[in-house]
CSV table of C-alpha atoms in Angstrom, one decimal:
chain,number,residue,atom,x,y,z
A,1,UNK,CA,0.0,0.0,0.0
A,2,UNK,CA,1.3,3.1,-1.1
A,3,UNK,CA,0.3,6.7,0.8
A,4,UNK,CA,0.8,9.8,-1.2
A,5,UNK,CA,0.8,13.0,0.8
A,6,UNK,CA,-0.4,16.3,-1.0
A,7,UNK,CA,0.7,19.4,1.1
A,8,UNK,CA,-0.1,23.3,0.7
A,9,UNK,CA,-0.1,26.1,3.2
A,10,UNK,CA,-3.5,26.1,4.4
A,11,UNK,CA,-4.6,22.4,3.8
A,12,UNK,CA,-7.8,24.1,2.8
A,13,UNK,CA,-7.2,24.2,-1.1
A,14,UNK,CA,-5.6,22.5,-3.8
A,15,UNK,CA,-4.6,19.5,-1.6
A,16,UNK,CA,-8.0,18.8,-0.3
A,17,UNK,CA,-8.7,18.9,-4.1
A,18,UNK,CA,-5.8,16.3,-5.0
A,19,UNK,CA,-6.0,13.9,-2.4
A,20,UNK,CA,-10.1,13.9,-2.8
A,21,UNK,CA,-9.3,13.8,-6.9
A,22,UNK,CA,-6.4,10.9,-5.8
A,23,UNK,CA,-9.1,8.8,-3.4
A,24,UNK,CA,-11.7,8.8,-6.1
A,25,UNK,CA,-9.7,7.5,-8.8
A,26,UNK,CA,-6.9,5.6,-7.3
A,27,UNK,CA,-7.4,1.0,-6.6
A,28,UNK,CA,-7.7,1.3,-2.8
A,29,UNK,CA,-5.6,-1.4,-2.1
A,30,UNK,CA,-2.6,0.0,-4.1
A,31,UNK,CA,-2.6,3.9,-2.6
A,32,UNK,CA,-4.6,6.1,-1.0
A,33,UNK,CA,-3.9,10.0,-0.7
A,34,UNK,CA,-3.9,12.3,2.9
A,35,UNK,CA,-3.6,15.7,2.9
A,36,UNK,CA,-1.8,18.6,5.1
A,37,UNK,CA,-0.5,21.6,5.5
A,38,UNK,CA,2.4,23.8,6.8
A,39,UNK,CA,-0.5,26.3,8.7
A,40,UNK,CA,-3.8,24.6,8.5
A,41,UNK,CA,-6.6,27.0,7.9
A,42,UNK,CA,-10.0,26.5,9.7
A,43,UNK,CA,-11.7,24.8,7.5
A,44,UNK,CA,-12.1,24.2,3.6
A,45,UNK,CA,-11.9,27.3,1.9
A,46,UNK,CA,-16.0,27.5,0.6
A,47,UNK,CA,-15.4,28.5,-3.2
A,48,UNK,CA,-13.2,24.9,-2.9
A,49,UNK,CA,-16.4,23.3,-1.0
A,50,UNK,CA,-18.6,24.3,-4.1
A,51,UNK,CA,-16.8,23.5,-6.9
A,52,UNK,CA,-16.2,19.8,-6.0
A,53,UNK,CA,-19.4,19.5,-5.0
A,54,UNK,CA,-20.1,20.3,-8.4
A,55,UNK,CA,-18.1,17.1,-9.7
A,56,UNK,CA,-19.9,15.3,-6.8
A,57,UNK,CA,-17.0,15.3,-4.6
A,58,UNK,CA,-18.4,16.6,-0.6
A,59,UNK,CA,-15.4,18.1,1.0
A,60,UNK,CA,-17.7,19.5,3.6
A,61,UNK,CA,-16.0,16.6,6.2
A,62,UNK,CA,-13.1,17.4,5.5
A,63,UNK,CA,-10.5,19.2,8.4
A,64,UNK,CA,-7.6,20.6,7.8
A,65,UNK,CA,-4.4,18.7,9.2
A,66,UNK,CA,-0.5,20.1,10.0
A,67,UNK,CA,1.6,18.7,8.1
A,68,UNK,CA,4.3,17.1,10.7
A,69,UNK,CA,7.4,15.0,9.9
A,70,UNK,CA,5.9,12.3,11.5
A,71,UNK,CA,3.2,12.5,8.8
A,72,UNK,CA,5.4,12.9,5.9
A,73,UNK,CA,7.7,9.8,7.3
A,74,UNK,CA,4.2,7.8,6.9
A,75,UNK,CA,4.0,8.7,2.8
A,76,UNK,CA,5.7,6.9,0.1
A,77,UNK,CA,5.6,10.3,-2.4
A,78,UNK,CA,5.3,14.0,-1.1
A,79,UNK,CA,3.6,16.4,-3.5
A,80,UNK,CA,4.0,20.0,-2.6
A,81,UNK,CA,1.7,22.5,-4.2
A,82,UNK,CA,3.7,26.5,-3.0
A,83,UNK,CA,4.7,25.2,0.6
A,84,UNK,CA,8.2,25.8,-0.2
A,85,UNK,CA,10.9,26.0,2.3
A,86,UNK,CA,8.8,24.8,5.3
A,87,UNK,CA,7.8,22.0,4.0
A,88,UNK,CA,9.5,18.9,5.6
A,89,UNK,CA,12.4,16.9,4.1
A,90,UNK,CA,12.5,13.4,4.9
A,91,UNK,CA,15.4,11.4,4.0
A,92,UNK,CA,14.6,8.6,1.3
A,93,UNK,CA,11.3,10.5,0.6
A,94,UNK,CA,10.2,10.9,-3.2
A,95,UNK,CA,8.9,14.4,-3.4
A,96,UNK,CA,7.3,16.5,-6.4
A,97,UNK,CA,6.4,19.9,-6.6
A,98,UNK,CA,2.9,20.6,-8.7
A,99,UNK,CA,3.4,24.9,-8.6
A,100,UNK,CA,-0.7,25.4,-8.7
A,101,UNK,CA,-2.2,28.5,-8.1
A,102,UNK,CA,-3.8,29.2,-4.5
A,103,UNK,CA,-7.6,29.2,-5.2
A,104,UNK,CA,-8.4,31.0,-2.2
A,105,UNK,CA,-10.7,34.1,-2.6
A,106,UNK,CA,-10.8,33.2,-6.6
A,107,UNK,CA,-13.8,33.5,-8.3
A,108,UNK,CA,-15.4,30.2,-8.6
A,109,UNK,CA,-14.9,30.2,-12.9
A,110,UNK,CA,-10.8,30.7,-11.7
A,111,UNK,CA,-11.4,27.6,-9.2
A,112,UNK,CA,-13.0,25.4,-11.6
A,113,UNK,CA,-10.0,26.1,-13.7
A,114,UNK,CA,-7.3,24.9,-11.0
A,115,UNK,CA,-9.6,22.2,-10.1
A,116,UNK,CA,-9.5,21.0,-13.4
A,117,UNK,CA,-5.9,21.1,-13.6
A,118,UNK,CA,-5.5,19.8,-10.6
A,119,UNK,CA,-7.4,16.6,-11.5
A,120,UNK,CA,-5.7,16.0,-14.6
A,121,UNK,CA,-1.9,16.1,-12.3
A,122,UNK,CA,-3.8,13.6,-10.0
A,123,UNK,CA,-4.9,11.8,-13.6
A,124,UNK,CA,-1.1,11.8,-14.4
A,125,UNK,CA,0.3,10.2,-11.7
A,126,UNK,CA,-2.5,8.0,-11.0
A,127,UNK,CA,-1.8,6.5,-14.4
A,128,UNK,CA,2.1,7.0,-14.3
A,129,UNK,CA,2.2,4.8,-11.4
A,130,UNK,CA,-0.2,2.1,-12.1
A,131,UNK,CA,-2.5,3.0,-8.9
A,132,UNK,CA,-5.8,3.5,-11.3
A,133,UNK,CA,-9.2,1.4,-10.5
A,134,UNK,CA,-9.1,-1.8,-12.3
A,135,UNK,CA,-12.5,-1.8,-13.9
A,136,UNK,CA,-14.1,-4.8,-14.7
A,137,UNK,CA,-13.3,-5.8,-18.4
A,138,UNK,CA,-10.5,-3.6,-18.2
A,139,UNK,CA,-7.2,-5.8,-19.1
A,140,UNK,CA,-4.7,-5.2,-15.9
């Protein structure tokens, strides 16, 4: 089982977005996605909330989480999306960096964008790895 771990500032944004995106088209019992963040906001940012909602994705459970060594010793791949410096380095760690844009206080057309592009870096690596759903027919 393999645990990738998207991390912003906030935990309230784009990797809410990627690990939700990540969950939902990932074979459970080859990876799963968590999320965190180097200063977890309150909540998920609402404009965030809506537009997944709109791909049927409710983020409305969802609680922001630090993101703690501990947490990034537990992942097989770090993704950072703008947490720069602070985020952690862990020794033996595969790390990318996806440079998205903060949809915080965006309108929600601008957020369906980074959504979007969001999914399709989830769609990437989901695929580049061999983590996607085996669907029934499908040769694999």
């Amino acid at each position: 089982m393999k645990t990738v771990l998207f991390a912003c500032v906030h935990n309230a944004g784009r990797s809410q977005m990627a690990a939700a995106w990540f969950n939902a088209m990932s074979d459970p019992s080859r990876a799963r996605a968590i999320s965190a963040g180097t200063q977890p906001g309150p909540g998920v940012h609402p404009e965030v909330l809506v537009t997944m909602a709109e791909v049927g994705i409710d983020l409305s459970t969802a609680k922001p989480q630090r993101l703690t060594d501990d947490l990034a010793r537990q992942a097989t791949l770090l993704v950072t999306m703008g947490c720069g410096e602070v985020c952690p380095v862990v020794p033996g760690l595969r790390r990318e960096d996806w440079p998205l844009e903060d949809p915080k206080g965006k309108p929600v057309e601008r957020v369906r964008q980074i959504r979007d592009t969001v999914r399709a870096h989830v769609a990437e690596l989901v695929a580049r790895e061999g983590w996607a759903t085996v669907r029934t027919g499908d040769a694999g």
